Each structure stands twice: as C-alpha cells, then as structure tokens.
Short mmCIF file of C-alpha atoms in Angstrom, two decimals:
data_model
loop_
_atom_site.label_atom_id
_atom_site.label_comp_id
_atom_site.label_asym_id
_atom_site.label_seq_id
_atom_site.Cartn_x
_atom_site.Cartn_y
_atom_site.Cartn_z
CA MET A 16 0.00 0.00 0.00
CA THR A 17 1.41 3.39 -1.00
CA GLY A 18 1.76 6.31 1.36
CA LEU A 19 -1.17 8.10 -0.29
CA MET A 20 -3.39 5.04 0.12
CA GLN A 21 -2.44 4.79 3.79
CA ILE A 22 -3.42 8.43 4.32
CA ALA A 23 -6.76 7.81 2.60
CA GLN A 24 -7.45 4.72 4.75
CA GLN A 25 -6.50 6.50 7.99
CA LEU A 26 -8.72 9.47 7.20
CA LYS A 27 -11.62 7.19 6.27
CA TYR A 28 -11.49 4.57 9.00
CA GLY A 29 -8.95 5.64 11.61
CA GLY A 30 -9.61 6.86 15.12
CA THR A 31 -9.04 10.44 16.26
CA TYR A 32 -5.30 9.98 16.79
CA GLU A 33 -4.83 8.24 13.44
CA ARG A 34 -6.74 10.97 11.61
CA VAL A 35 -4.56 13.64 13.23
CA LEU A 36 -1.44 11.79 12.07
CA ALA A 37 -2.95 11.41 8.60
CA CYS A 38 -3.61 15.16 8.42
CA GLN A 39 0.01 15.81 9.39
CA ARG A 40 1.17 13.49 6.63
CA LEU A 41 -1.23 15.25 4.25
CA MET A 42 0.43 18.57 5.05
CA GLY A 43 3.82 17.02 4.32
CA LEU A 44 2.81 16.14 0.75
CA ASP A 45 3.94 19.61 -0.39
CA LYS A 46 7.48 18.25 -0.64
CA SER A 47 6.64 15.14 -2.66
CA ALA A 48 4.07 16.97 -4.84
CA PRO A 49 1.98 13.96 -5.97
CA SER A 50 0.27 14.22 -9.35
CA GLY A 51 -3.47 14.48 -9.70
CA ASP A 52 -3.57 10.99 -11.18
CA GLU A 53 -1.75 9.57 -8.15
CA VAL A 54 -4.15 11.34 -5.79
CA ALA A 55 -7.15 9.87 -7.64
CA LYS A 56 -5.79 6.33 -7.84
CA ALA A 57 -5.00 6.35 -4.11
CA GLY A 58 -8.68 6.86 -3.34
CA LEU A 59 -8.11 10.31 -1.81
CA VAL A 60 -10.72 12.24 -3.83
CA PRO A 61 -13.81 11.45 -1.67
CA VAL A 62 -11.73 11.94 1.49
CA LEU A 63 -10.56 15.37 0.34
CA VAL A 64 -14.10 16.42 -0.53
CA ALA A 65 -15.24 15.41 2.97
CA LEU A 66 -12.38 17.38 4.55
CA LEU A 67 -13.36 20.54 2.66
CA VAL A 68 -16.92 20.51 3.98
CA GLN A 69 -15.93 20.39 7.67
CA LEU A 70 -16.06 23.62 9.65
CA PRO A 71 -12.50 24.95 9.83
CA THR A 72 -10.63 25.37 13.08
CA HIS A 73 -7.29 27.21 13.10
CA ARG A 74 -5.32 24.03 12.42
CA ARG A 75 -7.95 22.45 10.18
CA ALA A 76 -7.95 25.54 7.94
CA GLU A 77 -4.38 24.75 6.89
CA VAL A 78 -5.34 21.13 6.24
CA GLN A 79 -8.29 22.28 4.13
CA ASP A 80 -6.05 24.56 2.07
CA GLN A 81 -3.81 21.55 1.37
CA ALA A 82 -6.83 19.34 0.65
CA ALA A 83 -8.16 21.88 -1.85
CA CYS A 84 -4.73 22.03 -3.50
CA LEU A 85 -4.58 18.24 -3.92
CA LEU A 86 -8.18 18.07 -5.12
CA LEU A 87 -7.47 20.75 -7.70
CA GLU A 88 -4.56 18.66 -8.97
CA ALA A 89 -6.84 15.63 -9.10
CA ALA A 90 -9.54 17.54 -10.99
CA ALA A 91 -6.99 18.36 -13.68
CA SER A 92 -6.43 14.65 -14.35
CA ASP A 93 -8.78 12.33 -16.23
CA ASN A 94 -9.04 9.84 -13.37
CA GLY A 95 -9.61 12.56 -10.80
CA MET A 96 -12.32 14.28 -12.80
CA GLU A 97 -14.02 10.96 -13.49
CA GLU A 98 -14.08 10.30 -9.75
CA LEU A 99 -15.50 13.77 -9.02
CA LEU A 100 -18.25 13.33 -11.60
CA HIS A 101 -19.03 9.84 -10.25
CA LEU A 102 -19.29 11.20 -6.69
CA ASN A 103 -21.78 13.87 -7.84
CA CYS A 104 -20.18 16.18 -5.27
CA VAL A 105 -21.32 19.61 -6.51
CA THR A 106 -23.51 20.06 -3.42
CA HIS A 107 -20.62 19.29 -1.08
CA LEU A 108 -18.17 21.54 -2.93
CA THR A 109 -20.72 24.37 -2.95
CA ALA A 110 -21.07 23.95 0.83
CA ALA A 111 -17.28 24.14 1.08
CA LEU A 112 -17.48 27.69 -0.28
CA LEU A 113 -19.28 28.82 2.88
CA SER A 114 -16.20 28.78 5.10
CA GLY A 115 -12.42 28.69 5.11
CA SER A 116 -9.64 30.85 3.75
CA CYS A 117 -9.72 32.81 0.49
CA VAL A 118 -7.17 30.34 -0.91
CA LYS A 119 -9.41 27.36 -0.16
CA ARG A 120 -12.49 29.07 -1.61
CA ALA A 121 -10.62 30.11 -4.74
CA ARG A 122 -9.43 26.54 -5.32
CA VAL A 123 -12.92 25.13 -4.77
CA THR A 124 -14.32 27.68 -7.24
CA ALA A 125 -11.75 26.57 -9.79
CA ILE A 126 -12.72 22.92 -9.22
CA LEU A 127 -16.41 23.72 -9.74
CA GLY A 128 -15.52 25.50 -12.98
CA MET A 129 -13.58 22.45 -14.15
CA ILE A 130 -16.55 20.21 -13.30
CA SER A 131 -18.81 22.48 -15.36
CA ILE A 132 -16.55 22.32 -18.42
CA SER A 133 -15.99 18.56 -18.09
CA THR A 134 -19.72 17.88 -17.65
CA GLN A 135 -20.49 19.73 -20.87
CA ASP A 136 -17.64 18.04 -22.75
CA GLN A 137 -18.68 14.55 -21.65
CA GLN A 138 -22.42 14.93 -22.17
CA LYS A 139 -23.95 11.63 -23.31
CA PRO A 140 -27.55 10.89 -24.39
CA ASP A 141 -27.96 8.13 -21.77
CA GLN A 142 -26.80 10.51 -18.98
CA LEU A 143 -29.06 13.44 -19.85
CA ILE A 144 -30.81 13.51 -16.47
CA GLN A 145 -27.54 13.55 -14.54
CA TYR A 146 -26.17 16.23 -16.89
CA CYS A 147 -29.22 18.46 -16.33
CA GLN A 148 -29.07 17.94 -12.57
CA THR A 149 -25.37 18.82 -12.40
CA MET A 150 -25.65 21.91 -14.60
CA THR A 151 -28.75 23.11 -12.72
CA MET A 152 -27.03 22.67 -9.37
CA LEU A 153 -23.97 24.56 -10.61
CA ALA A 154 -26.09 27.44 -11.92
CA VAL A 155 -28.66 27.72 -9.12
CA SER A 156 -26.50 26.92 -6.09
CA SER A 157 -22.81 27.27 -6.93
CA VAL A 158 -22.87 30.50 -8.93
CA PRO A 159 -24.61 32.59 -6.21
CA GLU A 160 -22.21 31.22 -3.58
CA VAL A 161 -19.23 32.18 -5.74
CA VAL A 162 -20.67 35.71 -5.94
CA THR A 163 -20.74 35.77 -2.14
CA VAL A 164 -17.11 34.62 -2.08
CA LEU A 165 -16.17 37.45 -4.47
CA ALA A 166 -17.98 39.97 -2.28
CA GLN A 167 -15.82 38.85 0.66
CA SER A 168 -12.55 38.72 -1.29
CA GLY A 169 -11.27 42.21 -0.56
CA SER A 170 -8.17 40.85 1.18
CA ALA A 171 -7.51 38.07 -1.34
CA ASP A 172 -4.17 37.95 -3.12
CA ALA A 173 -3.98 38.33 -6.89
CA ALA A 174 -3.38 34.60 -7.50
CA SER A 175 -6.55 33.68 -5.58
CA LEU A 176 -8.58 36.32 -7.41
CA ALA A 177 -7.33 35.00 -10.76
CA MET A 178 -8.37 31.48 -9.75
CA MET A 179 -11.82 32.67 -8.64
CA PHE A 180 -12.47 34.56 -11.87
CA LYS A 181 -11.24 31.68 -14.03
CA GLY A 182 -13.53 29.26 -12.20
CA LEU A 183 -16.44 31.67 -12.47
CA GLU A 184 -15.87 32.22 -16.17
CA ALA A 185 -16.01 28.45 -16.67
CA LEU A 186 -19.28 28.28 -14.72
CA LEU A 187 -20.94 31.00 -16.81
CA GLN A 188 -21.21 29.01 -20.04
CA GLY A 189 -24.77 29.70 -21.13
CA PRO A 190 -27.78 31.92 -20.40
CA VAL A 191 -29.05 30.05 -17.30
CA PRO A 192 -25.93 30.40 -15.09
CA VAL A 193 -25.44 33.97 -16.32
CA GLU A 194 -29.01 34.82 -15.31
CA CYS A 195 -28.37 33.34 -11.84
CA PHE A 196 -25.16 35.37 -11.72
CA VAL A 197 -26.96 38.63 -12.51
CA GLN A 198 -29.83 37.86 -10.11
CA ALA A 199 -27.32 37.31 -7.30
CA GLY A 200 -26.22 40.95 -7.59
CA ALA A 201 -22.87 40.00 -9.08
CA LEU A 202 -22.48 43.09 -11.25
CA GLU A 203 -22.70 45.36 -8.22
CA VAL A 204 -20.05 43.22 -6.53
CA LEU A 205 -17.82 43.36 -9.61
CA GLY A 206 -18.37 47.10 -9.91
CA THR A 207 -16.99 47.57 -6.40
CA LEU A 208 -14.20 45.01 -6.73
CA LEU A 209 -12.85 45.91 -10.18
CA THR A 210 -12.86 49.66 -9.64
CA THR A 211 -10.56 49.21 -6.63
CA LEU A 212 -8.33 46.62 -8.27
CA PRO A 213 -5.22 48.04 -9.95
CA LEU A 214 -5.26 47.73 -13.72
CA PRO A 215 -2.51 45.67 -15.38
CA GLN A 216 -0.57 48.77 -16.41
CA SER A 217 -0.79 50.26 -12.91
CA GLN A 218 2.36 50.20 -10.77
CA ASP A 219 0.44 50.52 -7.49
CA LEU A 220 0.33 46.77 -6.99
CA LEU A 221 3.67 46.16 -8.65
CA SER A 222 5.89 48.54 -6.71
CA SER A 223 9.44 47.27 -6.90
CA SER A 224 9.83 47.82 -3.18
CA MET A 225 7.41 44.93 -2.57
CA TYR A 226 9.54 42.37 -4.40
CA ASP A 227 13.07 41.06 -4.10
CA ASP A 228 13.96 40.95 -7.78
CA ASP A 229 12.76 41.63 -11.30
CA CYS A 230 11.68 38.00 -11.81
CA GLU A 231 9.27 38.20 -8.88
CA LEU A 232 7.95 41.52 -10.21
CA GLU A 233 7.42 39.99 -13.64
CA ASP A 234 5.61 36.99 -12.13
CA MET A 235 3.28 39.28 -10.21
CA SER A 236 2.58 41.32 -13.34
CA THR A 237 1.58 38.11 -15.13
CA VAL A 238 -0.78 37.14 -12.31
CA VAL A 239 -2.45 40.57 -12.36
CA GLN A 240 -2.98 40.26 -16.10
CA GLU A 241 -4.53 36.82 -15.52
CA VAL A 242 -6.95 38.40 -13.03
CA TRP A 243 -8.08 40.94 -15.60
CA LEU A 244 -8.23 38.45 -18.45
CA ALA A 245 -10.60 36.22 -16.47
CA ALA A 246 -12.59 39.19 -15.09
CA VAL A 247 -13.18 40.64 -18.55
CA GLY A 248 -14.07 37.12 -19.70
CA VAL A 249 -16.80 37.04 -17.03
CA LEU A 250 -18.17 40.41 -18.21
CA SER A 251 -18.07 39.14 -21.80
CA GLN A 252 -20.31 36.20 -20.84
CA VAL A 253 -22.82 38.64 -19.37
CA VAL A 254 -22.80 40.78 -22.53
CA VAL A 255 -23.31 37.72 -24.74
CA HIS A 256 -26.05 36.02 -22.72
CA ASN A 257 -27.96 38.58 -20.67
CA PRO A 258 -29.53 41.84 -21.97
CA ARG A 259 -30.50 42.93 -18.45
CA GLY A 260 -26.93 42.42 -17.29
CA SER A 261 -25.66 44.38 -20.29
CA LYS A 262 -27.83 47.34 -19.25
CA GLN A 263 -26.40 47.16 -15.72
CA ILE A 264 -22.89 47.24 -17.16
CA LEU A 265 -23.78 50.33 -19.18
CA GLN A 266 -25.40 52.10 -16.24
CA GLY A 267 -22.64 51.42 -13.70
CA PRO A 268 -18.87 51.73 -13.40
CA LEU A 269 -18.15 48.56 -15.39
CA LEU A 270 -18.46 50.33 -18.75
CA ALA A 271 -15.53 52.56 -17.78
CA VAL A 272 -13.64 49.48 -16.55
CA LEU A 273 -14.04 47.80 -19.94
CA MET A 274 -12.85 50.94 -21.73
CA GLN A 275 -9.79 51.18 -19.49
CA CYS A 276 -8.95 47.55 -20.28
CA CYS A 277 -8.63 48.51 -23.96
CA SER A 278 -5.24 50.07 -23.16
CA SER A 279 -4.01 47.02 -21.22
CA PRO A 280 -0.53 45.75 -22.10
CA SER A 281 -2.14 42.31 -22.45
CA LEU A 282 -3.28 41.71 -26.01
CA GLU A 283 -5.82 39.12 -24.84
CA VAL A 284 -7.38 41.57 -22.37
CA GLN A 285 -7.57 44.22 -25.11
CA GLN A 286 -9.28 41.85 -27.52
CA LEU A 287 -11.85 40.65 -24.98
CA ALA A 288 -12.66 44.17 -23.78
CA LEU A 289 -13.03 45.51 -27.34
CA ALA A 290 -15.23 42.56 -28.32
CA ALA A 291 -17.53 43.18 -25.32
CA LEU A 292 -17.71 46.92 -26.00
CA THR A 293 -18.39 46.32 -29.69
CA SER A 294 -21.29 44.02 -28.79
CA LEU A 295 -22.68 46.64 -26.42
CA ALA A 296 -22.33 49.41 -29.00
CA ALA A 297 -24.05 47.30 -31.66
CA VAL A 298 -27.39 48.05 -29.97
CA PRO A 299 -28.39 51.65 -30.89
CA ALA A 300 -30.26 52.14 -27.61
CA HIS A 301 -27.00 51.50 -25.72
CA LEU A 302 -24.98 54.24 -27.41
CA PRO A 303 -26.07 57.21 -25.24
CA ALA A 304 -24.61 55.39 -22.22
CA PHE A 305 -21.13 55.90 -23.67
CA SER A 306 -21.46 59.62 -23.03
CA ARG A 307 -21.12 58.90 -19.32
CA ALA A 308 -17.72 57.30 -19.93
CA ASP A 309 -16.37 59.84 -22.41
CA GLU A 310 -13.40 60.64 -20.19
CA HIS A 311 -12.15 57.10 -20.83
CA ILE A 312 -12.27 57.38 -24.62
CA LEU A 313 -8.51 57.97 -24.53
CA HIS A 314 -8.07 54.25 -23.79
CA LEU A 315 -9.67 53.42 -27.13
CA ALA A 316 -7.22 55.75 -28.87
CA LEU A 317 -4.33 54.03 -27.07
CA ALA A 318 -5.67 50.68 -28.28
CA MET A 319 -5.22 51.94 -31.84
CA GLN A 320 -1.47 51.97 -31.20
CA SER A 321 -1.52 48.22 -30.49
CA PRO A 322 0.81 46.01 -32.53
CA SER A 323 -2.23 43.87 -33.38
CA ARG A 324 -4.01 44.96 -36.54
CA LEU A 325 -7.23 43.36 -35.29
CA VAL A 326 -7.13 45.48 -32.13
CA GLN A 327 -6.35 48.60 -34.18
CA VAL A 328 -9.30 48.03 -36.50
CA ARG A 329 -11.76 47.19 -33.71
CA ALA A 330 -10.73 50.25 -31.72
CA LEU A 331 -11.07 52.45 -34.81
CA GLN A 332 -14.54 51.12 -35.60
CA LEU A 333 -15.66 51.47 -31.98
CA ILE A 334 -14.49 55.10 -31.76
CA LYS A 335 -16.36 55.88 -34.98
CA VAL A 336 -19.55 54.39 -33.57
CA VAL A 337 -19.45 56.04 -30.14
CA SER A 338 -17.82 59.38 -31.07
CA PRO A 339 -21.17 61.15 -31.76
CA PHE A 340 -22.09 60.46 -28.13
CA THR A 341 -18.77 61.26 -26.43
CA GLY A 342 -18.15 64.93 -27.26
CA ASP A 343 -15.39 66.78 -29.10
CA LEU A 344 -12.57 64.89 -27.39
CA ALA A 345 -13.46 61.66 -29.18
CA GLU A 346 -13.46 63.37 -32.55
CA GLN A 347 -10.07 64.96 -31.89
CA LEU A 348 -8.62 61.64 -30.76
CA LEU A 349 -10.11 59.95 -33.80
CA VAL A 350 -8.39 62.40 -36.15
CA GLN A 351 -5.07 62.07 -34.30
CA ALA A 352 -5.29 58.29 -34.25
CA LEU A 353 -6.16 58.12 -37.94
CA ASP A 354 -3.10 60.23 -38.73
CA SER A 355 -0.83 57.91 -36.74
CA LEU A 356 -2.25 54.58 -37.88
CA PRO A 357 -0.40 52.64 -40.56
CA TYR A 358 -2.07 52.51 -43.95
CA ASN A 359 -2.70 48.74 -43.81
CA ALA A 360 -4.79 49.11 -40.63
CA LEU A 361 -6.89 51.85 -42.20
CA GLN A 362 -7.36 49.74 -45.29
CA ALA A 363 -8.42 46.77 -43.16
CA GLY A 364 -10.92 48.97 -41.36
CA ALA A 365 -12.37 50.14 -44.65
CA GLN A 366 -12.66 46.56 -45.86
CA CYS A 367 -14.49 45.56 -42.69
CA GLU A 368 -16.94 48.43 -43.10
CA SER A 369 -17.43 47.50 -46.76
CA SER A 370 -18.18 43.86 -45.91
CA ASP A 371 -20.60 44.95 -43.17
CA SER A 372 -22.46 47.16 -45.65
CA THR A 373 -22.63 44.35 -48.19
CA SER A 374 -24.03 41.99 -45.54
CA GLU A 375 -26.71 44.51 -44.58
CA MET A 376 -27.73 45.02 -48.24
CA ALA A 377 -27.93 41.27 -48.73
#
C-alpha cells in the first residue's frame, strides 16, 4: 500500500489519533508533490471532498487549504475528474465555499468551474438527467455562492482572485448560469471590486519595493494580467447572454472598466474588452450610455497603437460608432489616431466596413 493510500485509509477509518497523524502526513505532501492521477488512484478524492466541507478550526484551515490544493490537482487529471463526476459532489463543494480561507475558496471555485466544463464536454444521451441535474445545481447553487465569495474577497491575493475569476468564467457558459449570476447581484459586486483593483498597467500593486527581484515583479505582473483576463471574460459572458446584465454594465462603473482595459498591455485583455464593448455598441439604444464614460475614450485611442491589426481596427470602428455620443474629445482623438495609424490598418478597417455594408444590403 502506498503512502497516499495509507493516508486515505486512515482518514476514512482511523480513530481520532490516526486521523490527526494522517492530516500531518497530508500537510507534508507539499514536498513530494503527488500528481493528480496519483491522488485519484490512491482513493483520496472522496476523502478530500469530505475534509473541505468540515467547519474549519485554526489548524484544520491549513489542512483544508492543502486538501483543496490536492483536489485541484486531481480535478486536472482524467481519473480525478471521473471520480469527481461519479461522486456527484457539486452540493458538497458548494457547501465548502461557505467557510475557510480565500485560498481554499478560490481553489474550490476553480474545481467547480472544471466540473462544469468537463460535464459539458462529456455529455452523453444516456446521462441526460444527470447532466441536467449537475448543470442546474452549478447554476442555481454554486454561482450565487461564488458571488458571495467574491464579495468577501477584498483581502484576497492576486493569485486567488485570478483562480476565482477563471472558475467563475467556466461556470458562466450559457444563459441560465449567467441569469443566476446577474440575479445574485454579481455586477454590483464586480463594480466595487474591479474599480478598486489596480489595472494591469498600474504600478500601485507592482511597486518594486514589494519584491526582491525583477523576476518576482514579472511573475506578479503576469498574475495581475490573468486576473483581468478572467474578469473581462466574465463580463463578456454577461454581454453575450444577458440583456439585463448588459444594461447594468452600461449604467454602472463597469463600462468605464471595460474601456480602461482597452489600453491594457495584455493583447488578450484588449481583444476581450473591445469585443464586449463592440457588442454593447451594436445596440443603438445603448450608445447614449457611452457619453457617461467619455473621459475614458482615450483608452480606445491608445488601443489603436496596439501592434495587433485586429485590435487597431476594432478600436477604430468602436471610436467611430461612439464618437457622436462622447463629445469633441473623441473626434479629436479619432483624427489624431487616424493620422498615426499605418495605412494597412486603415485599409483593413475600410474593408471591414465594406463587408458589413454588403451583408446589410444582402
């Protein structure tokens, strides 16, 4: 019997003393770093799920953080995910969101997101009832609890926030979970959270005095960009699937947040933000809302200096659409940006407009 199997057996069937020893051995697994496949084959998955649901004491909180780490590794493996789906443990994992550290909750959110994606990927006709039950539970129960976790995540580190947003983005695949997300008041929570979170280009969070060397600074910059990439991905799901949520974005601070993300140093963040804004601006009734964010139009002009021609063209088209509603500044920036853009980007923009016109005539 391997060491992992012994830990699983002690946690399942051992007395109080044996379970304490097993928890100590569980904490020591950081050094050996077992793979997710090894964790699953040792029979640890149901034991780890049970550990996560227990109310945390000071010592148990550390054990739960480790349990969530191992379960996340297991969820990333085929055997581990198969075990999680077989256990039908969405209810237990959702309950695990109610307590514990930000790290534990972030990891559990990520696991729920992975279950959502895997459930959709492995949908089979003979398992339709189980599929519907799992997806309904994730949308109705898990999504609102994740919103609560986000509302309480003010002290969370950037890595935990990135994990939460990635898990949430995976959960919001379709109109039903997005509707549950909006009904839970998530956009108000995001409005508060994202307006206080430093943007990727901000140096507030990345002050060199906080880090020992340039490598650590670069790693932190990458994590912050991952936070914003997943956060904008969440907003994109709302724009795609929920008209009521789109209106809330337009009426609150999140419209300005999306516009600021257009000048992000991350190309992926730029593309997602521009795509969401373009979808919002495609509805004529939404355009007057852009007048309330006219001070952020500069970020669209900065996006036109991107090395990506796609970003340049999308930013150009978006400025053209919203400029009648954003005052003289937008028109001035448009002229300046047009003068500085390379000819091939302008030509691509003209071709896009021409193809759009042809489609409308057809």
